[in-house]
mmCIF file of N, CA and C in Angstrom:
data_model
loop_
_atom_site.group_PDB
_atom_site.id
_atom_site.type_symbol
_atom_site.label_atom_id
_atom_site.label_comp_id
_atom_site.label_asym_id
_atom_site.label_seq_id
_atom_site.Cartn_x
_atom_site.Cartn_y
_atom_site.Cartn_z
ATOM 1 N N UNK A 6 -7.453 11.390 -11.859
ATOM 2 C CA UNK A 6 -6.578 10.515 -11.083
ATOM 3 C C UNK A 6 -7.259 9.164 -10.924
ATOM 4 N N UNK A 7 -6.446 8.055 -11.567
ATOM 5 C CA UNK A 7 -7.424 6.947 -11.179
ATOM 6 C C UNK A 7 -5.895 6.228 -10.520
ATOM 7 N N UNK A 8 -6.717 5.435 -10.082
ATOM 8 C CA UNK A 8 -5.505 4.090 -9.335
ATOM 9 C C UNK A 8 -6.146 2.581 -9.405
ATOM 10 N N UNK A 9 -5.561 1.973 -10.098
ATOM 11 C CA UNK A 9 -5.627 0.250 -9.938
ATOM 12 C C UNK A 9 -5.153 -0.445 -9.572
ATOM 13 N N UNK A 10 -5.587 -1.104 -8.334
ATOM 14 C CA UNK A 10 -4.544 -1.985 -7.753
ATOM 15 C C UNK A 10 -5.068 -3.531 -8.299
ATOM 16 N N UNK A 11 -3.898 -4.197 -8.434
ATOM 17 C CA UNK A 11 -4.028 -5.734 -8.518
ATOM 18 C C UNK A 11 -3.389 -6.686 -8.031
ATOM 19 N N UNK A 12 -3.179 -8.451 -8.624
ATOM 20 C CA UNK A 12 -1.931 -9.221 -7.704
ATOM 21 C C UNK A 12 -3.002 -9.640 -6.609
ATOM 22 N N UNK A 13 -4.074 -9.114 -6.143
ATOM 23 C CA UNK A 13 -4.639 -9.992 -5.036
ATOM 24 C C UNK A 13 -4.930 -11.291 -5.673
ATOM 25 N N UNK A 14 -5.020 -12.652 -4.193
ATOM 26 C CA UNK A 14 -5.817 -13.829 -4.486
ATOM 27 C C UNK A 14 -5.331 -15.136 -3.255
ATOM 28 N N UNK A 15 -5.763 -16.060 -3.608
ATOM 29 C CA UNK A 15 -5.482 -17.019 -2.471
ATOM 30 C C UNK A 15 -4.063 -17.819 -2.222
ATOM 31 N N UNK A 16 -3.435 -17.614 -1.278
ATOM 32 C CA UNK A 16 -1.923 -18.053 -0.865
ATOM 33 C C UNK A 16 -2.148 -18.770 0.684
ATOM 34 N N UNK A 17 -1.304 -19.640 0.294
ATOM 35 C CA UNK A 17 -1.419 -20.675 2.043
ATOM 36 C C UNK A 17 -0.617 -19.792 2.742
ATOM 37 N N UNK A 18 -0.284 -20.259 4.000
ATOM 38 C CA UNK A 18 0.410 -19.369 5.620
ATOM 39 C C UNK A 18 1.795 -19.485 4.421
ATOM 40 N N UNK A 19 2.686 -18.581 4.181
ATOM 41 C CA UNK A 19 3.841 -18.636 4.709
ATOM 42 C C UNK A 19 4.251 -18.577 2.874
ATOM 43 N N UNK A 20 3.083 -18.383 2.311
ATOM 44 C CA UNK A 20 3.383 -17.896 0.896
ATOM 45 C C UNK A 20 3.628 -16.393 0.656
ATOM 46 N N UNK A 21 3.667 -16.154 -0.660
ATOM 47 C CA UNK A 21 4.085 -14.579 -0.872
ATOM 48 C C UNK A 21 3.159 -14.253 -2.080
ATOM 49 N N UNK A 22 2.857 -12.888 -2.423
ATOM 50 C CA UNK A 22 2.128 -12.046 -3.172
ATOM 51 C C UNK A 22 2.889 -10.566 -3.305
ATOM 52 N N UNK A 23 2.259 -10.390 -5.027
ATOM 53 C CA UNK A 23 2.745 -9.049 -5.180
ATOM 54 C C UNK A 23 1.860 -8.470 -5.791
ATOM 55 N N UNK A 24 1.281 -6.963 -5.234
ATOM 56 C CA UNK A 24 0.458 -6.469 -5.515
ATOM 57 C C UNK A 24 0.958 -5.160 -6.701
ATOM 58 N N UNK A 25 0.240 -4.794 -6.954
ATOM 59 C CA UNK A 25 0.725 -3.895 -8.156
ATOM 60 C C UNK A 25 -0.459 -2.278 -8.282
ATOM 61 N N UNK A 26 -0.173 -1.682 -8.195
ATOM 62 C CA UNK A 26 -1.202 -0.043 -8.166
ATOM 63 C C UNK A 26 -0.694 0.832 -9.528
ATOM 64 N N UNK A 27 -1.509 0.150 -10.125
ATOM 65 C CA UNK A 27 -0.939 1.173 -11.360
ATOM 66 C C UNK A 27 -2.127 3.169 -11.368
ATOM 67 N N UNK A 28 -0.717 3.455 -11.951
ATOM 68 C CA UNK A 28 -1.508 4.882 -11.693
ATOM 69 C C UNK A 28 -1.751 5.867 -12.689
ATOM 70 N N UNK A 29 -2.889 6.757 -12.877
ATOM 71 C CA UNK A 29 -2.882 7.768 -14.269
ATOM 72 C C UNK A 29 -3.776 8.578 -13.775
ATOM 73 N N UNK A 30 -3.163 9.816 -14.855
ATOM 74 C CA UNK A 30 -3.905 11.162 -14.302
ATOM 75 C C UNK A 30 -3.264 11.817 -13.790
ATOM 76 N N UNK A 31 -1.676 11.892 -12.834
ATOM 77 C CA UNK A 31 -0.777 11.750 -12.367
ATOM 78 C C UNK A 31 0.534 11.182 -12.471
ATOM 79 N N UNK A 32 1.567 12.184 -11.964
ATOM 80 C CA UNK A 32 2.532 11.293 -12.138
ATOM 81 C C UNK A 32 3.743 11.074 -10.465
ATOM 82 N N UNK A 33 4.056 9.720 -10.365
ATOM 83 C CA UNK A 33 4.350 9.641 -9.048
ATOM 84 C C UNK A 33 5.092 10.447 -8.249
ATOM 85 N N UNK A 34 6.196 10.840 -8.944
ATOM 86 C CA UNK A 34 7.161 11.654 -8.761
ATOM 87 C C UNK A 34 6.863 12.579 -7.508
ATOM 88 N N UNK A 35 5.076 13.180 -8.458
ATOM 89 C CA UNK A 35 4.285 14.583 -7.038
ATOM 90 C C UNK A 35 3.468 13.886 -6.031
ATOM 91 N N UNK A 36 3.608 12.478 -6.002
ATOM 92 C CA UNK A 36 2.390 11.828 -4.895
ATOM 93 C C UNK A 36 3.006 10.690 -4.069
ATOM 94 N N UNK A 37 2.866 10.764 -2.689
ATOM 95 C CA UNK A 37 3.493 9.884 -2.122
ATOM 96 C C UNK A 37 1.939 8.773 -2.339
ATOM 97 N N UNK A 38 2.481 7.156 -2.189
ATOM 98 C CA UNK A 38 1.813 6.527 -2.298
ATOM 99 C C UNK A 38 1.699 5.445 -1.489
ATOM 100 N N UNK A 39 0.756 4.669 -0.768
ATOM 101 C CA UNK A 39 0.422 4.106 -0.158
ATOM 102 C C UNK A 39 -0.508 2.844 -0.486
ATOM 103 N N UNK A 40 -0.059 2.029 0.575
ATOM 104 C CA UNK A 40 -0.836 0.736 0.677
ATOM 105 C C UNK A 40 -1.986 0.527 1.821
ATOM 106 N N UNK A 41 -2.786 0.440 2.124
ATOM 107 C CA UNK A 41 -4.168 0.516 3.220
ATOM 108 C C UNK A 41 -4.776 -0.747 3.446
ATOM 109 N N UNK A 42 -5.172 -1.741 3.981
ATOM 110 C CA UNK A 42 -5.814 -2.786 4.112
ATOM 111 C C UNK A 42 -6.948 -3.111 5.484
ATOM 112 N N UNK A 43 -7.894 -3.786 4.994
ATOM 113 C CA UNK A 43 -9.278 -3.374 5.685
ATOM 114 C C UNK A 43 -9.477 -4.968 5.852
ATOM 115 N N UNK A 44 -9.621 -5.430 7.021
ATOM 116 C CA UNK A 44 -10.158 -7.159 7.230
ATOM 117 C C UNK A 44 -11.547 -6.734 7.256
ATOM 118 N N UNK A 45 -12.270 -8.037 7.234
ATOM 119 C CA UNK A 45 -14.092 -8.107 7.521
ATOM 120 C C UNK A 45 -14.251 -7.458 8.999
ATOM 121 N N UNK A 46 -14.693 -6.502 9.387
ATOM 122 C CA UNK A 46 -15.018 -6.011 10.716
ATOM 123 C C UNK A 46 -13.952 -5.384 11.175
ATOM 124 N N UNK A 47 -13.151 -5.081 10.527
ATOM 125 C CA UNK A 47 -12.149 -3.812 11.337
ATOM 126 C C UNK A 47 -11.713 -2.594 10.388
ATOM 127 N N UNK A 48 -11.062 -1.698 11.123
ATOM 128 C CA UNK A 48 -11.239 -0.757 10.376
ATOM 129 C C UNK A 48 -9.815 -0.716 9.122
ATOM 130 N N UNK A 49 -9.915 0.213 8.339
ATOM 131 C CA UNK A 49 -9.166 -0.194 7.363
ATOM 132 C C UNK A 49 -7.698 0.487 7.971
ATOM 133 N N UNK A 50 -6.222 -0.162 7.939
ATOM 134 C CA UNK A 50 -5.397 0.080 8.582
ATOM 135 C C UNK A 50 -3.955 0.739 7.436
ATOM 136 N N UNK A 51 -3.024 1.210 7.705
ATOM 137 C CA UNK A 51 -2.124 1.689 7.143
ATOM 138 C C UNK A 51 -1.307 0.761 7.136
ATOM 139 N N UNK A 52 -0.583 0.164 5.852
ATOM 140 C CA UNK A 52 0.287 -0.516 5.645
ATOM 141 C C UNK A 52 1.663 -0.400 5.624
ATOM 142 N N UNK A 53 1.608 0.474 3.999
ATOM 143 C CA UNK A 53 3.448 1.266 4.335
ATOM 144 C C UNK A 53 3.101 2.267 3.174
ATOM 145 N N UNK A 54 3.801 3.251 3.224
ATOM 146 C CA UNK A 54 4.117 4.194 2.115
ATOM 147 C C UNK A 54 5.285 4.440 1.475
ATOM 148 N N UNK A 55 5.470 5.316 0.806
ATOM 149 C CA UNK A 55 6.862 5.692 0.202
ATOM 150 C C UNK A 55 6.614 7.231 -0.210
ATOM 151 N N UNK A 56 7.150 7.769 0.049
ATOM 152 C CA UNK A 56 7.017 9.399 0.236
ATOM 153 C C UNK A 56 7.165 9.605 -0.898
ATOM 154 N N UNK A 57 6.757 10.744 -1.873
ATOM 155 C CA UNK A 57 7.163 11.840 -2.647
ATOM 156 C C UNK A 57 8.317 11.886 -2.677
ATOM 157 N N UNK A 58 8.949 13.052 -1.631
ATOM 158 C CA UNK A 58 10.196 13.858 -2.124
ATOM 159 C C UNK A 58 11.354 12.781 -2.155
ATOM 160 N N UNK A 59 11.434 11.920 -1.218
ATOM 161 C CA UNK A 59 12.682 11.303 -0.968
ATOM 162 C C UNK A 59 12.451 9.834 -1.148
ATOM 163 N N UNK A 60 11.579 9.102 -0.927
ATOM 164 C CA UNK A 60 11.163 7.730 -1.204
ATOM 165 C C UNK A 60 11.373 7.120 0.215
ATOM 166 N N UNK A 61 11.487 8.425 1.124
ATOM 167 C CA UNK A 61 10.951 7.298 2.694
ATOM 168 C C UNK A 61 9.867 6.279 2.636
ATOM 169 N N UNK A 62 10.353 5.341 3.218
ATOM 170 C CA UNK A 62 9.432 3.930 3.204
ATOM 171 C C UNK A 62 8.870 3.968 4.636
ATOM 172 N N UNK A 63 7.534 3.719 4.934
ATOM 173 C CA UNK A 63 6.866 3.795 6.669
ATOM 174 C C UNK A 63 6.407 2.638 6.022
ATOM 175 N N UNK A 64 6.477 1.209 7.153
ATOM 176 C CA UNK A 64 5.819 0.185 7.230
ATOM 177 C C UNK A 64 5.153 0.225 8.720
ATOM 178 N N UNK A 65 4.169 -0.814 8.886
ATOM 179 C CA UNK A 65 3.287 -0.995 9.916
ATOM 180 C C UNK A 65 4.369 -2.012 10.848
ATOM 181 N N UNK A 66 4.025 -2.102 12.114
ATOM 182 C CA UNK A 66 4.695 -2.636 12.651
ATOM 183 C C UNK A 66 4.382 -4.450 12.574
ATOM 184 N N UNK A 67 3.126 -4.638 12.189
ATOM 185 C CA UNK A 67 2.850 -5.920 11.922
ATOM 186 C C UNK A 67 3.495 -6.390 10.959
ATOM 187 N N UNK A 68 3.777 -5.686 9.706
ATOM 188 C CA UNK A 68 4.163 -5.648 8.115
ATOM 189 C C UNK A 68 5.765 -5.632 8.201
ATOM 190 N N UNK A 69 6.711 -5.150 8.804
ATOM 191 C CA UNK A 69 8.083 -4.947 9.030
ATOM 192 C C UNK A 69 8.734 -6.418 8.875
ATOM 193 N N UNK A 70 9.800 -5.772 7.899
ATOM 194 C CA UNK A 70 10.255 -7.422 7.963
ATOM 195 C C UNK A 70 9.842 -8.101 6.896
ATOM 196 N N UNK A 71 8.866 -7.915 6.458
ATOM 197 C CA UNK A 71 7.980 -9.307 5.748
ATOM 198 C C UNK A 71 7.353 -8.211 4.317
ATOM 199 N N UNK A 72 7.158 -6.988 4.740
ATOM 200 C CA UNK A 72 6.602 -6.730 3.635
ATOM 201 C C UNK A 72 7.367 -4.974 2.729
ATOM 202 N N UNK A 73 7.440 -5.099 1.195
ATOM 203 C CA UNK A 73 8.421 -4.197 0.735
ATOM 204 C C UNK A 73 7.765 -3.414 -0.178
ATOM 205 N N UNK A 74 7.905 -2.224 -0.350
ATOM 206 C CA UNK A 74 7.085 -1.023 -1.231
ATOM 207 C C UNK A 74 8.209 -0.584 -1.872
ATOM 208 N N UNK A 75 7.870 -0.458 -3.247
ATOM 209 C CA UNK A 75 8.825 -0.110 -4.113
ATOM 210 C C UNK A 75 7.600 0.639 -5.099
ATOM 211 N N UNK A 76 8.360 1.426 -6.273
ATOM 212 C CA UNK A 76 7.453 1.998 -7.408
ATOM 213 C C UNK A 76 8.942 2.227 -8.481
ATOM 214 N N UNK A 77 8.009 2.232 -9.455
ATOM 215 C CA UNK A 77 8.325 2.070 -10.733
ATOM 216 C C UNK A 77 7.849 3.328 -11.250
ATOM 217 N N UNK A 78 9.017 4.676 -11.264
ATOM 218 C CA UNK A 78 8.566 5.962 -12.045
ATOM 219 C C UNK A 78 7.862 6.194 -13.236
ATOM 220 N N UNK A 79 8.607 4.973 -14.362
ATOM 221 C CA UNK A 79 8.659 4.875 -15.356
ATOM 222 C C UNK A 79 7.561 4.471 -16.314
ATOM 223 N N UNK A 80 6.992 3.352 -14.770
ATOM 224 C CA UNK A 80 5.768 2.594 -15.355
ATOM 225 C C UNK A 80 4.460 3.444 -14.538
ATOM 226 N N UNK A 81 4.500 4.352 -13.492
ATOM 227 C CA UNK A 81 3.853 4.692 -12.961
ATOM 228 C C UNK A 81 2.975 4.229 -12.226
ATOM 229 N N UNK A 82 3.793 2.711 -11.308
ATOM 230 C CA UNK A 82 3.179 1.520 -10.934
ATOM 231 C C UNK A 82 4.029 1.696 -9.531
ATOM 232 N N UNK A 83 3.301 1.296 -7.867
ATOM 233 C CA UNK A 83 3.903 0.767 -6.777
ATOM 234 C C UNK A 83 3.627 -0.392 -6.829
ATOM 235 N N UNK A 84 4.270 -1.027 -6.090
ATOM 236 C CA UNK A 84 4.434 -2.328 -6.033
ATOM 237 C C UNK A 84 4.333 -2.328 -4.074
ATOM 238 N N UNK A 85 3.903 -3.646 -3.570
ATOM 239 C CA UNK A 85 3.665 -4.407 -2.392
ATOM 240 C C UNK A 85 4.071 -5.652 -2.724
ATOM 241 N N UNK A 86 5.522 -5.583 -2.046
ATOM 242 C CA UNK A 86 5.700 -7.548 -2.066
ATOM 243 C C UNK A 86 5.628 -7.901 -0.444
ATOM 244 N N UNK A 87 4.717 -9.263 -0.443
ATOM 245 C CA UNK A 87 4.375 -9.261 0.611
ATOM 246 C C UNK A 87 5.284 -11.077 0.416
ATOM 247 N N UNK A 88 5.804 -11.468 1.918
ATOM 248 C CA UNK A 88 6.191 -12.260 2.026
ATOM 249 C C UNK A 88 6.241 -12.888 3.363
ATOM 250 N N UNK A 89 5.937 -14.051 3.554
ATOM 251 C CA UNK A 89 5.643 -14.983 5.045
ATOM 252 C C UNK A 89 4.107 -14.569 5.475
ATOM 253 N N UNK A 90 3.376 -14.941 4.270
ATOM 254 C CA UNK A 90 2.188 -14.179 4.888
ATOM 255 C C UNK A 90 1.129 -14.973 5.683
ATOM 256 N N UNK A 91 0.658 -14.601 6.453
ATOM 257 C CA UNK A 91 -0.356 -14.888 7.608
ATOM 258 C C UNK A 91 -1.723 -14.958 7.277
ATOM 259 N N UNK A 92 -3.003 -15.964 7.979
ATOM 260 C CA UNK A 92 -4.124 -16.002 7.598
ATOM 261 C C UNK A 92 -4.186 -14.134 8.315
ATOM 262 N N UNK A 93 -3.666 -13.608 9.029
ATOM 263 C CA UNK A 93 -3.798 -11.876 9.688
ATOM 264 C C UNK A 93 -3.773 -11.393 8.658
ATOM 265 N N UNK A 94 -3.071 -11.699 7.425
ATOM 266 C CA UNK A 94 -2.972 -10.691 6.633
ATOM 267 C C UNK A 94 -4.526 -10.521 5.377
ATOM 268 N N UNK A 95 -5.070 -11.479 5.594
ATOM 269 C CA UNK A 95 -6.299 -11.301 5.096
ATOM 270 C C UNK A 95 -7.054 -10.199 4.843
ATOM 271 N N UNK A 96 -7.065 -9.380 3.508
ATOM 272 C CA UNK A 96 -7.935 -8.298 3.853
ATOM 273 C C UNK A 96 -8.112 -7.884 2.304
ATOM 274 N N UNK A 97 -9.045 -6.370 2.032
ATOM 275 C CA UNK A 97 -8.800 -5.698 0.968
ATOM 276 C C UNK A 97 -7.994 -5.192 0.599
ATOM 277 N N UNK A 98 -6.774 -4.602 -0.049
ATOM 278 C CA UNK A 98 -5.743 -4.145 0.386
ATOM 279 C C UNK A 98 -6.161 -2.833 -1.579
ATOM 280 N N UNK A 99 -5.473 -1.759 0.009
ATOM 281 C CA UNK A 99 -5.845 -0.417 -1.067
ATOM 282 C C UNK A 99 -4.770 0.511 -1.277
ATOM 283 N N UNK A 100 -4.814 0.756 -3.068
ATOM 284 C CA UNK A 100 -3.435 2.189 -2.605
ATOM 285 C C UNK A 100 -4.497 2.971 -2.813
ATOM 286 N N UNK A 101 -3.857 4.073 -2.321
ATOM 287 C CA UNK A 101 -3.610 5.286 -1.773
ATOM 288 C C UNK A 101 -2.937 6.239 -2.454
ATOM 289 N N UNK A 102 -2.957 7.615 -2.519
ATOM 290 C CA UNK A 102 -1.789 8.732 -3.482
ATOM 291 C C UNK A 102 -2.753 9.971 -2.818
ATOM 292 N N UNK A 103 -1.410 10.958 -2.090
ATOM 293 C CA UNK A 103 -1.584 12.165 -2.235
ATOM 294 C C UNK A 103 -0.832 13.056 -2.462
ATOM 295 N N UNK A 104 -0.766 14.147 -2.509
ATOM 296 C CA UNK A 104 0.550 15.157 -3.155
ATOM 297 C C UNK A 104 0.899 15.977 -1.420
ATOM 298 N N UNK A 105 1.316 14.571 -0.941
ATOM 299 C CA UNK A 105 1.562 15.338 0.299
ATOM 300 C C UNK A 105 2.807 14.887 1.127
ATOM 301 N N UNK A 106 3.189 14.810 1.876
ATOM 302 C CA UNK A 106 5.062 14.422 2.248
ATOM 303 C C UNK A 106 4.446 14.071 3.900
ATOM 304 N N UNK A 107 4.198 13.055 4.242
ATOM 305 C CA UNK A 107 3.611 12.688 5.558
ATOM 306 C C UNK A 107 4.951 12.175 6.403
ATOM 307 N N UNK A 108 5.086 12.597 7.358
ATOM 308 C CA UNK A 108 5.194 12.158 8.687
ATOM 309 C C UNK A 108 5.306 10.602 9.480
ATOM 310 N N UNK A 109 6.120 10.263 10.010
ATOM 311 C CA UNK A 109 5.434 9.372 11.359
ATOM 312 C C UNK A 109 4.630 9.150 11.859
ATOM 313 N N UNK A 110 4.128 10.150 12.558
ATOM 314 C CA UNK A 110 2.476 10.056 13.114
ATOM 315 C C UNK A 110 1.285 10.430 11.747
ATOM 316 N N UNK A 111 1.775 10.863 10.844
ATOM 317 C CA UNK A 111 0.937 11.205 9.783
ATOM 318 C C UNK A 111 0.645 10.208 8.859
ATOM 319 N N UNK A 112 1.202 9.457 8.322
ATOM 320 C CA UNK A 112 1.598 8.192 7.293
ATOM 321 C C UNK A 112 0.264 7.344 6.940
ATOM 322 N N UNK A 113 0.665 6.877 7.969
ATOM 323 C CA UNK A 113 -0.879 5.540 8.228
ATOM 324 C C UNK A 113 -2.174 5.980 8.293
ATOM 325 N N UNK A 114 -2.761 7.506 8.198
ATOM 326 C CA UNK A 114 -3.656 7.826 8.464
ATOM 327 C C UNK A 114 -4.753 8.032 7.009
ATOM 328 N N UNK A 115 -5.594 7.244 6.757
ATOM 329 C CA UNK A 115 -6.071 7.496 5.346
ATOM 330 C C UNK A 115 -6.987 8.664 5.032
ATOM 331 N N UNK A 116 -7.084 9.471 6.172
ATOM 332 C CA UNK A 116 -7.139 10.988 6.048
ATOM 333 C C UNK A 116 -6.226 11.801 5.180
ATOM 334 N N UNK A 117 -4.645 11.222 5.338
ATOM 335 C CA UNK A 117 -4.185 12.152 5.016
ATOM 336 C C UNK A 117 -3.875 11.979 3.176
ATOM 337 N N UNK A 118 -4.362 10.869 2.937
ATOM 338 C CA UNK A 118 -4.686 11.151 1.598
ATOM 339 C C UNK A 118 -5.840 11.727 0.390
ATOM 340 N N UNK A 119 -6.069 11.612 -0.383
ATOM 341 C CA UNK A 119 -7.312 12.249 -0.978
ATOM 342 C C UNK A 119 -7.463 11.365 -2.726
ATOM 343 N N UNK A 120 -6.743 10.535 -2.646
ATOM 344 C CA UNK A 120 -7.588 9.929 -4.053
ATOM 345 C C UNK A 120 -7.107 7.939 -3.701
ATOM 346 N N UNK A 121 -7.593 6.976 -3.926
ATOM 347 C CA UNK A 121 -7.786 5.781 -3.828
ATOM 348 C C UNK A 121 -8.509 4.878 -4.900
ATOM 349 N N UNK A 122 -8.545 3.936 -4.897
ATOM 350 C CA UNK A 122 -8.709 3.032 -5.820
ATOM 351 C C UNK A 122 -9.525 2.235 -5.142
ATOM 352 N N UNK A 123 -10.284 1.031 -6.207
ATOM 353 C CA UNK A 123 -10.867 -0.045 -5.438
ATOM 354 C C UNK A 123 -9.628 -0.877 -5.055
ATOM 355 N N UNK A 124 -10.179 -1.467 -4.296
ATOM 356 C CA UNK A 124 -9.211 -2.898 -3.397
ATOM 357 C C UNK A 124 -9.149 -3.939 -4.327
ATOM 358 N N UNK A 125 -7.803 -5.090 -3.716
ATOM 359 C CA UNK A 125 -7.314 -6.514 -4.284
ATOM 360 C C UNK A 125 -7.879 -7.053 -3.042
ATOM 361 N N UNK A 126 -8.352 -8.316 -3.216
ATOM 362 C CA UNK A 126 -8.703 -8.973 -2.369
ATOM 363 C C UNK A 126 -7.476 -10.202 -1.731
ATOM 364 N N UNK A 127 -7.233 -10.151 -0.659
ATOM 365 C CA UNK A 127 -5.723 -11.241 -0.309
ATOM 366 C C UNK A 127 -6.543 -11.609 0.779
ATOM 367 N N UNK A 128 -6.325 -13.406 0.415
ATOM 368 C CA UNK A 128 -6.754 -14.536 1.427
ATOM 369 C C UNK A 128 -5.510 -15.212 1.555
ATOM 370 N N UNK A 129 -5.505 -15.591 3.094
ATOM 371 C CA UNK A 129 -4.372 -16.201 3.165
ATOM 372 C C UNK A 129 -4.926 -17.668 3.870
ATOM 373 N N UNK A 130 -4.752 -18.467 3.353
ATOM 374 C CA UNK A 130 -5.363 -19.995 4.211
ATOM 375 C C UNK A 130 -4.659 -20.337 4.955
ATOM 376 N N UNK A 131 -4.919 -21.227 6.100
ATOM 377 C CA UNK A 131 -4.025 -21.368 7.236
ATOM 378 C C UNK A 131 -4.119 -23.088 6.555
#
C-alpha cells in the first residue's frame, strides 16, 4: 500500500489549491480515505474523509464550506480542493486510507487509520 500525495505549495490569503493522493497496492473502492494536516507545533488534525461504502464526506468544522474531497475510482486518486484559503491553513497535509467505514466521532481520528503517505507542504501568505 503506498499513497502519494501532491498539489502542495505557496498561495496568497484567499487563493485555492488542489491536492491530489494517488494510491497503489489497493484499490479505493475497500478504503475510506482521508485528508490529515499538521501546522509547526500542533498536533496533526483531521480534515475530511470520504467513506468506503457510500462516499460519506466528514469535513472539519474549520474546512466546511471552503474545502471538497472527491476521488477518482478509476484513477485511484482523492482529490482536496481547497478554496478561500487562510495563512490557518498552513500545514503538511496527509492522506490517509483504511479499510474501515468510520463514524462521526470516529473520522478525524488518525488512529483510526493504518496506512499514510508522506505530506504536501501548503503555505498560505497573508
Amino acid at each position: 500500500v503506498q499513497l502519494q500525495a501532491s498539489g502542495g505549495g505557496l498561495v496568497q490569503t484567499g487563493g485555492s489549491l488542489r491536492l491530489s493522493c494517488a494510491a497503489s497496492g489497493f484499490s479505493l473502492n475497500y478504503y475510506t480515505m482521508c485528508w490529515f494536516r499538521q501546522a509547526p507545533g500542533k498536533e496533526r488534525e483531521g480534515v475530511s474523509c470520504i467513506r468506503r461504502s457510500d462516499g460519506k464526506k466528514y469535513y472539519a468544522q474549520s474546512v466546511k464550506g471552503r474545502f471538497t474531497i472527491s476521488r477518482d475510482n478509476a484513477k485511484n486518486t482523492v482529490y482536496l480542493d481547497m478554496n478561500s484559503l487562510g495563512p490557518e491553513d498552513t500545514a503538511v497535509y496527509y492522506c490517509e486510507a483504511g479499510a474501515v467505514s468510520p463514524i462521526q466521532s470516529s473520522w478525524a481520528s488518525s488512529r483510526t487509520y493504518d496506512n499514510w503517505g508522506q505530506g504536501t507542504l501548503v503555505t498560505v501568505s497573508s
